[in-house]
CSV table of C-alpha atoms in Angstrom, one decimal:
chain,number,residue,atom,x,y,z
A,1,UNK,CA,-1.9,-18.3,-6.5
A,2,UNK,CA,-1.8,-15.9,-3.2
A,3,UNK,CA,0.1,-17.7,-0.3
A,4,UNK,CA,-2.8,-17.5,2.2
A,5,UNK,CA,-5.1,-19.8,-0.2
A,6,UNK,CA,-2.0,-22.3,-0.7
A,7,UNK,CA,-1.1,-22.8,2.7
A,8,UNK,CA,-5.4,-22.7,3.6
A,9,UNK,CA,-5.9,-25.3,0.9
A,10,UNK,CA,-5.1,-28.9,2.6
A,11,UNK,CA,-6.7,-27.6,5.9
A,12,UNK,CA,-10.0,-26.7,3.7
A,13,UNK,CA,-10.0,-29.3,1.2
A,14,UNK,CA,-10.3,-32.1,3.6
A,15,UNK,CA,-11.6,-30.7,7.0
A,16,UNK,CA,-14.4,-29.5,6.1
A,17,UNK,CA,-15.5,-33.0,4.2
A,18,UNK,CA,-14.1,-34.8,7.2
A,19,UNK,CA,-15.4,-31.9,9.9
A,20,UNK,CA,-19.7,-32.4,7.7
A,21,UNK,CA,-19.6,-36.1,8.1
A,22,UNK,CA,-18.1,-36.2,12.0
A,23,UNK,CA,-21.3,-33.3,12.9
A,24,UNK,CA,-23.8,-35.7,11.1
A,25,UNK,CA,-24.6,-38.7,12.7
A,26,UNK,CA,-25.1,-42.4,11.2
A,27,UNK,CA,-25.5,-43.3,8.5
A,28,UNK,CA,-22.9,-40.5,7.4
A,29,UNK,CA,-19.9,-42.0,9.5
A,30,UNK,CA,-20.1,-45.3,8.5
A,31,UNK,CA,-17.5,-46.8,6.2
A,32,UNK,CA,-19.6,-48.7,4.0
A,33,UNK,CA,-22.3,-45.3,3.3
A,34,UNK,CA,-22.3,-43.8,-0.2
A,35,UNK,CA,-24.0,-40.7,-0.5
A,36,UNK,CA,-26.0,-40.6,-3.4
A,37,UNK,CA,-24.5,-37.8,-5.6
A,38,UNK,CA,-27.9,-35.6,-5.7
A,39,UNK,CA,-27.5,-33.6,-8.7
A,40,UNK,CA,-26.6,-29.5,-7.8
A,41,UNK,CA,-28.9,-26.8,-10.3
A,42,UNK,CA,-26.6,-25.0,-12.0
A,43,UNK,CA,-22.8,-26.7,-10.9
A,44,UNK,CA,-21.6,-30.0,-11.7
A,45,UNK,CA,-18.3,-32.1,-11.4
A,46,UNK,CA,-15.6,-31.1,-13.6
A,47,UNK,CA,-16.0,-33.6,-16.4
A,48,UNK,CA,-13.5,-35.6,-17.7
A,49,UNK,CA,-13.3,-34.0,-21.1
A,50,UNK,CA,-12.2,-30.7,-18.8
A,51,UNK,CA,-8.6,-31.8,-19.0
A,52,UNK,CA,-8.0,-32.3,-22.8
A,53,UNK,CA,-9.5,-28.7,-23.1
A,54,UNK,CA,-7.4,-25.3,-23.7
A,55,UNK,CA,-6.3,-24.0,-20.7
A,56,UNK,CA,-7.9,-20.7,-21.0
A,57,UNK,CA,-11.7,-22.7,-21.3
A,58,UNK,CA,-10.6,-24.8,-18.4
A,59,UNK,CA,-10.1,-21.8,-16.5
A,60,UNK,CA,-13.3,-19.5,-17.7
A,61,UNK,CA,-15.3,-23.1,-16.6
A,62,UNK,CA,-13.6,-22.9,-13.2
A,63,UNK,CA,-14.3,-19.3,-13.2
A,64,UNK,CA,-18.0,-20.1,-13.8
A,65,UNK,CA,-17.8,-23.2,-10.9
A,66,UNK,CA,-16.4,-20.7,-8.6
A,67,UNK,CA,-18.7,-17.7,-8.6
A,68,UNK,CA,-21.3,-20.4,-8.5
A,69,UNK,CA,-19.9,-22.2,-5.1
A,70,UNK,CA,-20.4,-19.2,-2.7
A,71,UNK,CA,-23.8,-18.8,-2.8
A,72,UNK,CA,-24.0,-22.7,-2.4
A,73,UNK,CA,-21.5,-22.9,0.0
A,74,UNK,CA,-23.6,-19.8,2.1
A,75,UNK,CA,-26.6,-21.9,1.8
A,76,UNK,CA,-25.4,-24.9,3.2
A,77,UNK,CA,-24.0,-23.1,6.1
A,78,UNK,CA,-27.5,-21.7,6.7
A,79,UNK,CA,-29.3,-24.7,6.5
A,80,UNK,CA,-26.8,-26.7,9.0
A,81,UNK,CA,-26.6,-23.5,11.1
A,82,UNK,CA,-30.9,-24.9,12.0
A,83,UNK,CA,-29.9,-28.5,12.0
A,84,UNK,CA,-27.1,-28.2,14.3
A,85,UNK,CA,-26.3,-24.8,15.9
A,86,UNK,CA,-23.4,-26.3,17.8
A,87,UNK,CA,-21.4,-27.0,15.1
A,88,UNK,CA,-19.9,-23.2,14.8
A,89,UNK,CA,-16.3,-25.2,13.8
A,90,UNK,CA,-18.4,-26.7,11.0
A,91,UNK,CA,-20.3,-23.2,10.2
A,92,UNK,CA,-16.5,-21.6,10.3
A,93,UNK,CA,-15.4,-23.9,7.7
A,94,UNK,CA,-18.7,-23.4,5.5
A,95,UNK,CA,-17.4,-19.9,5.7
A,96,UNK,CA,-14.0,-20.1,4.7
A,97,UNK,CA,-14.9,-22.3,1.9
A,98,UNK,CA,-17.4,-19.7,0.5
A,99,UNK,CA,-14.9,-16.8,0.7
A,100,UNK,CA,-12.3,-18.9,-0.7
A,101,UNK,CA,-14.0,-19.7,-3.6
A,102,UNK,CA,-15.1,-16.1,-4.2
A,103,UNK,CA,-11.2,-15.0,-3.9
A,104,UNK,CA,-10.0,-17.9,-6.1
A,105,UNK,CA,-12.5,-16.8,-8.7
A,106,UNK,CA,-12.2,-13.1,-8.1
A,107,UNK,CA,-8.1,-14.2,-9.0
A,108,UNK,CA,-9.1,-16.7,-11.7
A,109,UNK,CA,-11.5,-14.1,-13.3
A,110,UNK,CA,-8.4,-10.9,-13.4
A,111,UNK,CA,-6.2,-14.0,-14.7
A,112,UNK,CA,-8.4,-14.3,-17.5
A,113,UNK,CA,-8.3,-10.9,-18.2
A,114,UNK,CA,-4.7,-10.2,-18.3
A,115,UNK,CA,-4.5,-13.0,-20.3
A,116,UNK,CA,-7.0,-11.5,-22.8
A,117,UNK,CA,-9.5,-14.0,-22.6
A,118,UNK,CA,-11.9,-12.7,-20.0
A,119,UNK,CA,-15.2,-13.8,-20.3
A,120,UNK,CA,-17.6,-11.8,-23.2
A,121,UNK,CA,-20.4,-10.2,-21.1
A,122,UNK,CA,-21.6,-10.0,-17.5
A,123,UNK,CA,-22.1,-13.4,-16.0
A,124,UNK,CA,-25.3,-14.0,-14.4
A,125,UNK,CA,-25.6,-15.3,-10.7
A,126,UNK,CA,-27.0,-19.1,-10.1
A,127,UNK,CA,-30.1,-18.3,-8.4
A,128,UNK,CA,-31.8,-21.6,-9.1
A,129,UNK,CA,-28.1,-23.3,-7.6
A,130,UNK,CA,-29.0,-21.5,-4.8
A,131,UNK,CA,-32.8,-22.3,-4.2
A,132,UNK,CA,-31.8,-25.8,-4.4
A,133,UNK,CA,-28.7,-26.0,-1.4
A,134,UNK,CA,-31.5,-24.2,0.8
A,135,UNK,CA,-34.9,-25.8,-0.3
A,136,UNK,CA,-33.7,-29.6,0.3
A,137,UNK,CA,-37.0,-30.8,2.1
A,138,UNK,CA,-36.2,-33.1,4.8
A,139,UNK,CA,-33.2,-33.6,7.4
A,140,UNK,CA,-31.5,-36.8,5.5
A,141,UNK,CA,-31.7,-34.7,2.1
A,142,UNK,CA,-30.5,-31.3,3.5
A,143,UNK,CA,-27.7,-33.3,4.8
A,144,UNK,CA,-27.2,-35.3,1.8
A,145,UNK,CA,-26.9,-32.3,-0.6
A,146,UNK,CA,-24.8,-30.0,2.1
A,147,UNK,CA,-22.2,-32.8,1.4
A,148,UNK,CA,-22.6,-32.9,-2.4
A,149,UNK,CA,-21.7,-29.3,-2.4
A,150,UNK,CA,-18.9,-29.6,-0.1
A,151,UNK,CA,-17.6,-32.5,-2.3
A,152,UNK,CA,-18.0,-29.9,-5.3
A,153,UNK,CA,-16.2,-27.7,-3.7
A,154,UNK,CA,-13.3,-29.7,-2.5
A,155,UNK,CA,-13.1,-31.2,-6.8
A,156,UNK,CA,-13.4,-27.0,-8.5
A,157,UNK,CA,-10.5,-26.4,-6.3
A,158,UNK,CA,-8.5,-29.1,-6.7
A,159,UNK,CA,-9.2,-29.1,-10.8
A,160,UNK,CA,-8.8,-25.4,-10.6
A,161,UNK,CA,-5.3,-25.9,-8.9
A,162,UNK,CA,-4.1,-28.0,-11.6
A,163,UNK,CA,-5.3,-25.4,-14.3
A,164,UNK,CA,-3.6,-23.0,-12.8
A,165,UNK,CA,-0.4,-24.7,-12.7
A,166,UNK,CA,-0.4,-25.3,-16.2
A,167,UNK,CA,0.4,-21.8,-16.5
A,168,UNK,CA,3.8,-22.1,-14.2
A,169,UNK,CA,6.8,-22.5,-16.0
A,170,UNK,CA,7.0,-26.8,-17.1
A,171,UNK,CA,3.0,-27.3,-17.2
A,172,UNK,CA,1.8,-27.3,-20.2
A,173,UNK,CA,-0.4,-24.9,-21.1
């Protein structure tokens, strides 16, 4: 794992959750509010069932999550880029996330390979992920689902973290 996204990770993982909810208002801030966990076309949460799999299918999966974050992530930073242009901190971290995720699955993807279990055939991109981060009619929902992806972002890093360190000497791959 390159030092950069290590020492990048906390700051990322966390801010830009914290940084989304801070930029957008009540009810967002409140304790008690729950987001309802819109569903994302063509990414879900890693499922529980991820874990008791091999680690080279947990990895091609968080391949698969990864290439389809950016275009999700780049989406959301549009869309909050109209609903609140004075947010660039907020737009930064959109950013970072999205070429994060493309350099973590850029790295998972050659991992694969060297490992000899690169994916067969040339993966498609998610455009119907994509039409949904930017077609969310309405302020509330935009905001809604720009949160959903962030939180989907924060848990295919996090699970792709542990995958990868299954492959350090101890885990157990």
């Amino acid at each position: 794992m390159p030092l950069c996204f290590a020492l990048n990770r906390a700051a990322l993982l966390g801010g830009i959750i914290i940084c989304k909810v801070q930029l957008q208002g009540d009810p967002f801030g409140l304790p008690s509010f729950s987001p309802p966990r819109l569903p994302v076309a063509g990414l879900s949460a890693p499922a529980p069932s991820h874990a008791g799999l091999p680690v080279h299918e947990r990895l091609r999966l968080d391949a698969a999550a990864l290439a389809a974050l950016p275009p999700l992530l780049d989406a959301v930073c549009r869309r909050q880029a109209e609903l609140n242009p004075r947010a660039p901190r907020l737009l930064r971290r959109l950013e970072d996330a999205a070429r994060q995720a493309r350099a973590l699955g850029a790295a998972v993807e050659a991992l694969l390979a060297a490992l000899g279990a690169a994916n067969r055939g040339p993966r498609a991109e998610p455009p119907a992920a994509t039409a949904s981060a930017a077609s969310a009619t309405g302020v509330f929902p935009a905001k809604v689902l720009g949160l959903r992806v962030c939180g989907l972002y924060r848990e295919w890093l996090s699970r792709t973290e542990g995958d990868l360190g299954q492959l350090l000497p101890g885990g157990s791959a």
